[in-house]
Coordinates of C-alpha atoms and ligand atoms in Angstrom, one line a residue:
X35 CA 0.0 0.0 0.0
X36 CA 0.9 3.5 -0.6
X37 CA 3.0 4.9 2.1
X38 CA 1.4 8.4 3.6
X39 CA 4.5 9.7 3.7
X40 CA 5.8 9.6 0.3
X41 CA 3.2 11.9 -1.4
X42 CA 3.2 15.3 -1.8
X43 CA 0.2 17.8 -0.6
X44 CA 0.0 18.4 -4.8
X45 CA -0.6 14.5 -4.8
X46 CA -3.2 14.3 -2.1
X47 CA -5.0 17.4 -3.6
X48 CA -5.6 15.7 -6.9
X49 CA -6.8 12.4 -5.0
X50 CA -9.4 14.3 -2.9
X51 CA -10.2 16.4 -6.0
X52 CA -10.7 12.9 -7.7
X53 CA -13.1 11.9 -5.1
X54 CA -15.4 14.7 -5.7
X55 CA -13.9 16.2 -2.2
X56 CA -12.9 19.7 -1.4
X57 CA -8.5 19.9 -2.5
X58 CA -8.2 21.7 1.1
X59 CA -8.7 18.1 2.9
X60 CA -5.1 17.5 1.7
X61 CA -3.9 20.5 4.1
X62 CA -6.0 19.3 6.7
X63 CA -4.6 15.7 6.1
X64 CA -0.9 17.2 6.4
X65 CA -2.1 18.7 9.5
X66 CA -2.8 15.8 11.4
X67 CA 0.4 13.5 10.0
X68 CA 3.2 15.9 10.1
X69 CA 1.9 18.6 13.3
X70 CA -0.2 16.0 15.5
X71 CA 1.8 13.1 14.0
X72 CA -0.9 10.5 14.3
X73 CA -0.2 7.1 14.0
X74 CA -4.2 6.2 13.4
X75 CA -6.1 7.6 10.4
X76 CA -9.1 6.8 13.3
X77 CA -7.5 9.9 15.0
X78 CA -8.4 12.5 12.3
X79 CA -11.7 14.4 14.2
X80 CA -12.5 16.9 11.0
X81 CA -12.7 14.5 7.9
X82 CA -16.0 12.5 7.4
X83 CA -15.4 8.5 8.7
X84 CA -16.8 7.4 4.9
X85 CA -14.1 9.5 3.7
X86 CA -11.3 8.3 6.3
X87 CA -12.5 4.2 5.7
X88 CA -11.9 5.7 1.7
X89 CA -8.4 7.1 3.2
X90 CA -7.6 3.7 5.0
X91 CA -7.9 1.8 1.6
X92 CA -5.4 3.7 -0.3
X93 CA -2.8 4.8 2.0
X94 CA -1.0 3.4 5.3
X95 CA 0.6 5.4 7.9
X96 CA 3.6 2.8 8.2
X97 CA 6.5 2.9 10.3
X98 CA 10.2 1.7 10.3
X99 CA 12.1 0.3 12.9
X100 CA 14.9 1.2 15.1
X101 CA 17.1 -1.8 15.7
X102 CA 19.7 0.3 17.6
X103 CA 20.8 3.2 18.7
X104 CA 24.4 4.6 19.7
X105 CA 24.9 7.6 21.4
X106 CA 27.9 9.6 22.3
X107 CA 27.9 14.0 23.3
X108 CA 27.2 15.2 20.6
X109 CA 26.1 12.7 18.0
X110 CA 23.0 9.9 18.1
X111 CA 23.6 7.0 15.3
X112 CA 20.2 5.1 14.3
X113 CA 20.0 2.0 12.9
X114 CA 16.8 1.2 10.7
X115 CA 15.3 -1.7 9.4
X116 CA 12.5 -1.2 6.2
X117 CA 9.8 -3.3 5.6
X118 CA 11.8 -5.6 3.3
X119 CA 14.4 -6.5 6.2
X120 CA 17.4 -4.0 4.6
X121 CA 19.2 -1.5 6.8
X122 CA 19.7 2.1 6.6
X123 CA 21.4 4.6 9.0
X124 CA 20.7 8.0 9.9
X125 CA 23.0 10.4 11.9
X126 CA 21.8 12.9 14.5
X127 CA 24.4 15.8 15.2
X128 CA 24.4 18.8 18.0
X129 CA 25.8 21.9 16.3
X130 CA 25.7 25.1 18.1
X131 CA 22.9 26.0 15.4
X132 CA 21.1 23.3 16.1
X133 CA 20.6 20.0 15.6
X134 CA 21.3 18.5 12.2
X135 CA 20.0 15.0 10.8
X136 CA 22.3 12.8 8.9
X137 CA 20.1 10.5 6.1
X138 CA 20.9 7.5 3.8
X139 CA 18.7 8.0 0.5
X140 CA 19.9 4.1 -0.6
X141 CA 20.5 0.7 0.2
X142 CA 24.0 0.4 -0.2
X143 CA 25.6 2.6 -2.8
X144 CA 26.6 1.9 -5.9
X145 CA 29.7 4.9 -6.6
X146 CA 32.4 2.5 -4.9
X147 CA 34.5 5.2 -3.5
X148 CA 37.7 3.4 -2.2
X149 CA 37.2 5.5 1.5
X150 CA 33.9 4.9 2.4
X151 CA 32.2 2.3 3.7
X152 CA 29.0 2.4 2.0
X153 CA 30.1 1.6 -0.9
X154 CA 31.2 -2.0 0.6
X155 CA 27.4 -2.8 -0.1
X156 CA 26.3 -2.1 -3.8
X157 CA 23.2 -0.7 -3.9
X158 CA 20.3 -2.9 -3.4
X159 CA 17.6 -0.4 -4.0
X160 CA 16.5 3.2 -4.0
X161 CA 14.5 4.6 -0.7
X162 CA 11.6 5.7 -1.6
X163 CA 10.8 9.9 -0.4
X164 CA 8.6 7.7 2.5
X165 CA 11.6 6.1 4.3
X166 CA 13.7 9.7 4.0
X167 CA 10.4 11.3 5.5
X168 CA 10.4 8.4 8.5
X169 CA 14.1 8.9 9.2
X170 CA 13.6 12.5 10.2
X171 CA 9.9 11.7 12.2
X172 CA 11.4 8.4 14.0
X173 CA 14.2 10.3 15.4
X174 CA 12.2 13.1 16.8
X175 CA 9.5 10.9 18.0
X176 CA 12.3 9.2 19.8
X177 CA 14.4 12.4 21.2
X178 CA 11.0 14.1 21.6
X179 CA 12.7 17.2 19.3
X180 CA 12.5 19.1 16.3
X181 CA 15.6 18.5 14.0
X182 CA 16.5 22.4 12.4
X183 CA 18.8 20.5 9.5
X184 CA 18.8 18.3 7.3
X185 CA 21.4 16.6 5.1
X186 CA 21.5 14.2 2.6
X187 CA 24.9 12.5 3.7
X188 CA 24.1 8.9 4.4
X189 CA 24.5 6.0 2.5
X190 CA 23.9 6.3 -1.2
X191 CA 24.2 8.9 -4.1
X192 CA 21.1 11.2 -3.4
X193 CA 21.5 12.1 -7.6
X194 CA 21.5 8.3 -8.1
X195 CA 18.1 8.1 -6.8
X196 CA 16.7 12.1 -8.4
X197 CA 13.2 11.5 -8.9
X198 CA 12.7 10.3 -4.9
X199 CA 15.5 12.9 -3.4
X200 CA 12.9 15.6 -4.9
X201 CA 10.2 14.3 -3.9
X202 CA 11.4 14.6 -0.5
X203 CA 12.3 17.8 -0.8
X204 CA 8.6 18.9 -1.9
X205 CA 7.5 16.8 1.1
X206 CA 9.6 18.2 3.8
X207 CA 9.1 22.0 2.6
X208 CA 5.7 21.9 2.7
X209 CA 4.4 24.4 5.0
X210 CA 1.9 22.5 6.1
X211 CA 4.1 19.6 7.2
X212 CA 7.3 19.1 8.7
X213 CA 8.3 23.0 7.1
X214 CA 12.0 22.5 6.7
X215 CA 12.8 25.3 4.8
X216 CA 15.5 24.7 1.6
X217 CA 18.2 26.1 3.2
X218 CA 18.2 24.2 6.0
X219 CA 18.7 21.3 3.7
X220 CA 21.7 19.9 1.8
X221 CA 22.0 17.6 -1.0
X222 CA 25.7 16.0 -0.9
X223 CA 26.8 14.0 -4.7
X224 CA 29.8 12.4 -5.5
X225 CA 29.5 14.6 -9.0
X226 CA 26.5 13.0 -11.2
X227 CA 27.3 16.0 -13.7
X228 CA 24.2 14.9 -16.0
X229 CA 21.7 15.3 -13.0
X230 CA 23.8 18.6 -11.3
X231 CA 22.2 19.7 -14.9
X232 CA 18.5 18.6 -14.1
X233 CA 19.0 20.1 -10.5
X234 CA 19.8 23.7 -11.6
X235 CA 16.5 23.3 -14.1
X236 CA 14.1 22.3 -10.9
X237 CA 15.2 25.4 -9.6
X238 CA 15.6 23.9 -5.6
X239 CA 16.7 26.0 -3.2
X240 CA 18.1 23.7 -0.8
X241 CA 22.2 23.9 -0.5
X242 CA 24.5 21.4 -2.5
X243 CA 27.7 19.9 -1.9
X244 CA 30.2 18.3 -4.0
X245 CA 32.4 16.0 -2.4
X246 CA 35.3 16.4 -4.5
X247 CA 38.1 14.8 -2.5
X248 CA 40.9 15.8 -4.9
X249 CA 42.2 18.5 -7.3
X250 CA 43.4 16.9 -10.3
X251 CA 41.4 13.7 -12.2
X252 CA 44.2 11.6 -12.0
X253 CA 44.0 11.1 -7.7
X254 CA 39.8 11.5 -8.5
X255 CA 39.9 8.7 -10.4
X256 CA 41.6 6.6 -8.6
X257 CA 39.8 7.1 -5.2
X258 CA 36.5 8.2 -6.6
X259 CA 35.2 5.7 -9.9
X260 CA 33.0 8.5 -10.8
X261 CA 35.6 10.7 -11.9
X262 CA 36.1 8.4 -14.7
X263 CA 32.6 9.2 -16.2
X264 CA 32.1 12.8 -15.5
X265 CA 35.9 14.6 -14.9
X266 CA 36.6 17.5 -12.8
X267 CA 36.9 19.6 -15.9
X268 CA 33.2 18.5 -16.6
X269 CA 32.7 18.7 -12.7
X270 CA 34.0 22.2 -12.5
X271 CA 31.6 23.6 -15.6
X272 CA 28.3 22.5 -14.1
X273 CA 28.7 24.0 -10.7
X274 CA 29.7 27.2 -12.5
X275 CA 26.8 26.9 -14.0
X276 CA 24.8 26.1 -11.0
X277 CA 26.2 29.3 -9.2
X278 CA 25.4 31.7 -12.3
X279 CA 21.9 30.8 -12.5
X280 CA 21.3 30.2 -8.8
X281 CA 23.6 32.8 -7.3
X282 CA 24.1 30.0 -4.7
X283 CA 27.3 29.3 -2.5
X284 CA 28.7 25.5 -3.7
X285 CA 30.3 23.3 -0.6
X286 CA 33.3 21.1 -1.6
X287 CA 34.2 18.5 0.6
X288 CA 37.5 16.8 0.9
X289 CA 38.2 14.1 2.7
X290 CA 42.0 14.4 4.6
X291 CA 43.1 11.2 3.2
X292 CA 46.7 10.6 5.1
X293 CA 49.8 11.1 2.2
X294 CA 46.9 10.2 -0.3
X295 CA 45.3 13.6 -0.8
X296 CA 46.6 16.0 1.5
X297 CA 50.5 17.0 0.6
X298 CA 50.8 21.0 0.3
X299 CA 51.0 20.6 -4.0
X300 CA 47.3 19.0 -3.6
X301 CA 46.6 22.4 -1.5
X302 CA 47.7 24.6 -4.2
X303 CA 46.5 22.8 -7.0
X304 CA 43.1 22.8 -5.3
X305 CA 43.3 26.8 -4.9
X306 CA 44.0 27.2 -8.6
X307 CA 41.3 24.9 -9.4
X308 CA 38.6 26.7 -7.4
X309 CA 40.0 30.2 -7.5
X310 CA 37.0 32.6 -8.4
X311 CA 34.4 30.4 -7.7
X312 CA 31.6 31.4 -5.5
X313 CA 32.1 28.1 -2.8
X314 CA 33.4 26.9 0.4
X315 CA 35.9 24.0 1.0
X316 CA 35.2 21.9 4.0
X317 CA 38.0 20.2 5.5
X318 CA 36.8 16.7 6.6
X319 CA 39.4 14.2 8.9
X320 CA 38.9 10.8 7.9
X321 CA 37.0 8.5 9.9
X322 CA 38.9 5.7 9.5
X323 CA 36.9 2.3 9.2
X324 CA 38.4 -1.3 9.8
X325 CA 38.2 -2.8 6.4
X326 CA 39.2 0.4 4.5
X327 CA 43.1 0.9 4.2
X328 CA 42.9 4.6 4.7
X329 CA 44.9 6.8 7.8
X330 CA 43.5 10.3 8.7
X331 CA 45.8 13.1 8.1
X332 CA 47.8 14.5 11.3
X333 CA 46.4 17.7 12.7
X334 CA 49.4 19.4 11.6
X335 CA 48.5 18.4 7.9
X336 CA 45.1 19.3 8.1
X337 CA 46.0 22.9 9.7
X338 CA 48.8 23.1 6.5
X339 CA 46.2 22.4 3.8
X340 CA 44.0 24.6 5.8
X341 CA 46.9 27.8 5.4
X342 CA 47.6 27.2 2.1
X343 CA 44.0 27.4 1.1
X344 CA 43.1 30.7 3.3
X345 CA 46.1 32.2 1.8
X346 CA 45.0 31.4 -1.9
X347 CA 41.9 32.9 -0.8
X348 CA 39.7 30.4 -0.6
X349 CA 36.9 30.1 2.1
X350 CA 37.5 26.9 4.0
X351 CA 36.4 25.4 7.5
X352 CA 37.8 21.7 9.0
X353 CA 34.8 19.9 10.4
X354 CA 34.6 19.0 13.8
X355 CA 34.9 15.5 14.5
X356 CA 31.4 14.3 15.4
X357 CA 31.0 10.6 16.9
X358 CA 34.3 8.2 16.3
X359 CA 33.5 6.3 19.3
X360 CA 29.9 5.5 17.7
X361 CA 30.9 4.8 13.7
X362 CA 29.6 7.7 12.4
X363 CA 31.0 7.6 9.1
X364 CA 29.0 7.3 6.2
X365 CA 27.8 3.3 6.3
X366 CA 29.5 2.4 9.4
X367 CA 27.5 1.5 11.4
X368 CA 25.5 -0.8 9.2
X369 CA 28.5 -2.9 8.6
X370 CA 29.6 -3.1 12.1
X371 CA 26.7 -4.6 12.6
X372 CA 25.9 -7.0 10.4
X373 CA 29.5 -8.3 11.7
X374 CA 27.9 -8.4 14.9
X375 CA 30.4 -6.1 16.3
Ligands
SAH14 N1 27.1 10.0 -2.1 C1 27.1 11.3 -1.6 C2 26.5 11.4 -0.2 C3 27.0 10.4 0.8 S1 28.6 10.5 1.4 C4 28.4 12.0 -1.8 O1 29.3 11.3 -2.2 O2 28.5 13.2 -1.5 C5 28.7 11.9 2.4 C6 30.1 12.4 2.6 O3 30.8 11.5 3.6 C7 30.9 12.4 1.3 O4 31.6 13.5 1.2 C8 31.8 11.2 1.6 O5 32.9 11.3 0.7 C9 32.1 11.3 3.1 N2 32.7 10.1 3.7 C10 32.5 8.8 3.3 N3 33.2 8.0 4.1 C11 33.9 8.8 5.0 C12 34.8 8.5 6.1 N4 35.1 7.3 6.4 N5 35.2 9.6 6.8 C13 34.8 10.9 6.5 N6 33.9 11.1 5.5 C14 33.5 10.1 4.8

């Protein structure tokens, strides 16, 4: 059955305008899911009970499973299970901001980056906009809070799964619903240049990061397969084009990959490549995993690239290091437990 959660107020407009019903029901339906999160259609006190047994047929207000949790200060790590048995993760961070929610948008992921975990586990399916939705309501049913961020940094390639990630994004603007607004959301790809395209054309205003991981095509290629199909020439020329017709700030993300990625040359050839360009670099140490050969960089390293960059004027932060102790690197956690670790 048709998952409440995965259809947009548009949707449920044209199936109470189908009915013969007044389009507003769908706002009044939104209501009661997303602001008195019911978990009983039975609940709903303003909708006629023929209409709600109508309702009832058609849709379910389903639910997905936590089958653990791992805490630590500042970060929560979920573990899901969907309907069909397969696991996803979700990350919970404390930021001074706020609170920020880490999602998977896949089973598994199919871009095989040589660093991260997820990749371990090719993709098995897309998640439908539904189990995004239930990531960010299961987590705040459990905390009892409102998450302020959102981004799409879990396991999969959100632009390998387009048609569901913007979905979602309809779904969790809404007004009427949950009401993230899009800049308290970002989309994180790996570089799918043909759908960066399709994303400037929808016109989203939610924030979008590249993780870019290296300055020249011939490191990109070797950690990142991706690079092989779309280059960072390629790469480069769609987020330019992004920023021109969205007057938008682009994140990169690099990865401090230790004597891989992060020698003072990669520094400079990264200013030179992003000189002039409306973005930010993030800085991210490497989590390092068990099964992935990778070091993080040395503080000192990180703090080098970090100098070399300011000085080339380039914006750039280092993240903070959010939850070691709890696996909270991108497909972690999911493998550590289906070692039983
Ligand atoms: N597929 C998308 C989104 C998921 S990955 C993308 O590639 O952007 C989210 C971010 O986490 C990416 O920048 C990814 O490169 C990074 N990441 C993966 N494994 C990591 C690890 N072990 N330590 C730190 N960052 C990692």
């Amino acid at each position: 059955m048709t998952s409440i959660y995965g259809v947009t107020k548009e949707q449920l407009e044209q199936y109470f305008t189908n009915l013969g019903e007044k389009k507003f029901k769908a706002v009044q339906l939104f209501e009661w899911i997303y602001r008195k999160r019911i978990h009983n259609f039975d609940e709903i006190t303003n909708i006629k009970k023929t209409l709600i047994e109508k309702i009832k047929n058609d849709f379910e207000i389903d639910d997905l499973k936590i089958v653990s949790k791992k805490e630590d200060i500042d970060v929560k790590k979920y573990l899901f299970e969907l309907k069909d048995k397969n696991k996803i993760e979700a990350v919970l961070m404390n930021h001074d901001y706020g609170n920020s929610l880490c999602i998977s948008t896949q089973v598994g992921c199919n871009m095989s980056c040589t660093f991260c975990e997820s990749g371990r586990l090719k993709k098995v399916r897309n998640l439908d906009a539904s189990e995004m939705i239930l990531q960010i309501l299961k987590i705040e049913e459990d905390l009892n809070i409102r998450i302020s961020h959102v981004v799409l940094m879990g396991i999969g390639e959100p632009f390998d799964n387009y048609d569901n990630v913007i979905k979602f994004i309809n779904i969790v603007n809404e007004p009427y619903g949950i009401a993230l607004g899009s800049r308290h959301i970002t989309v994180s790809t790996s570089g799918l240049v043909n759908k960066i395209y399709e994303f400037i054309n929808d016109g989203k205003q939610v924030n979008l990061a590249i993780s870019l991981h290296a300055p020249n095509d011939e490191l990109r290629s070797k950690i990142m397969p991706i690079n092989k199909a779309y280059n960072i020439k390629e790469l480069i020329t769609a987020i330019k084009q992004y920023i021109l017709k969205t007057n938008r700030r682009v994140t990169f993300e690099y990865i401090m990959l230790k004597d891989v990625n992060d020698t003072d040359e990669c520094a400079l050839e990264l200013s030179n490549l992003l000189k002039g360009i409306n973005c930010y670099v993030n800085l991210i140490p490497y989590n390092e995993t068990t099964h992935i050969e990778y070091k993080k960089s040395s503080k000192d390293k990180i703090l080098k690239f970090y100098d070399i960059l300011k000085k080339n004027k380039i914006n750039v932060t280092i993240r903070r290091e959010f939850g070691r102790k709890v696996n909270a690197a991108c497909g972690q956690l999911r493998s550590n437990y289906e070692e039983g670790l």
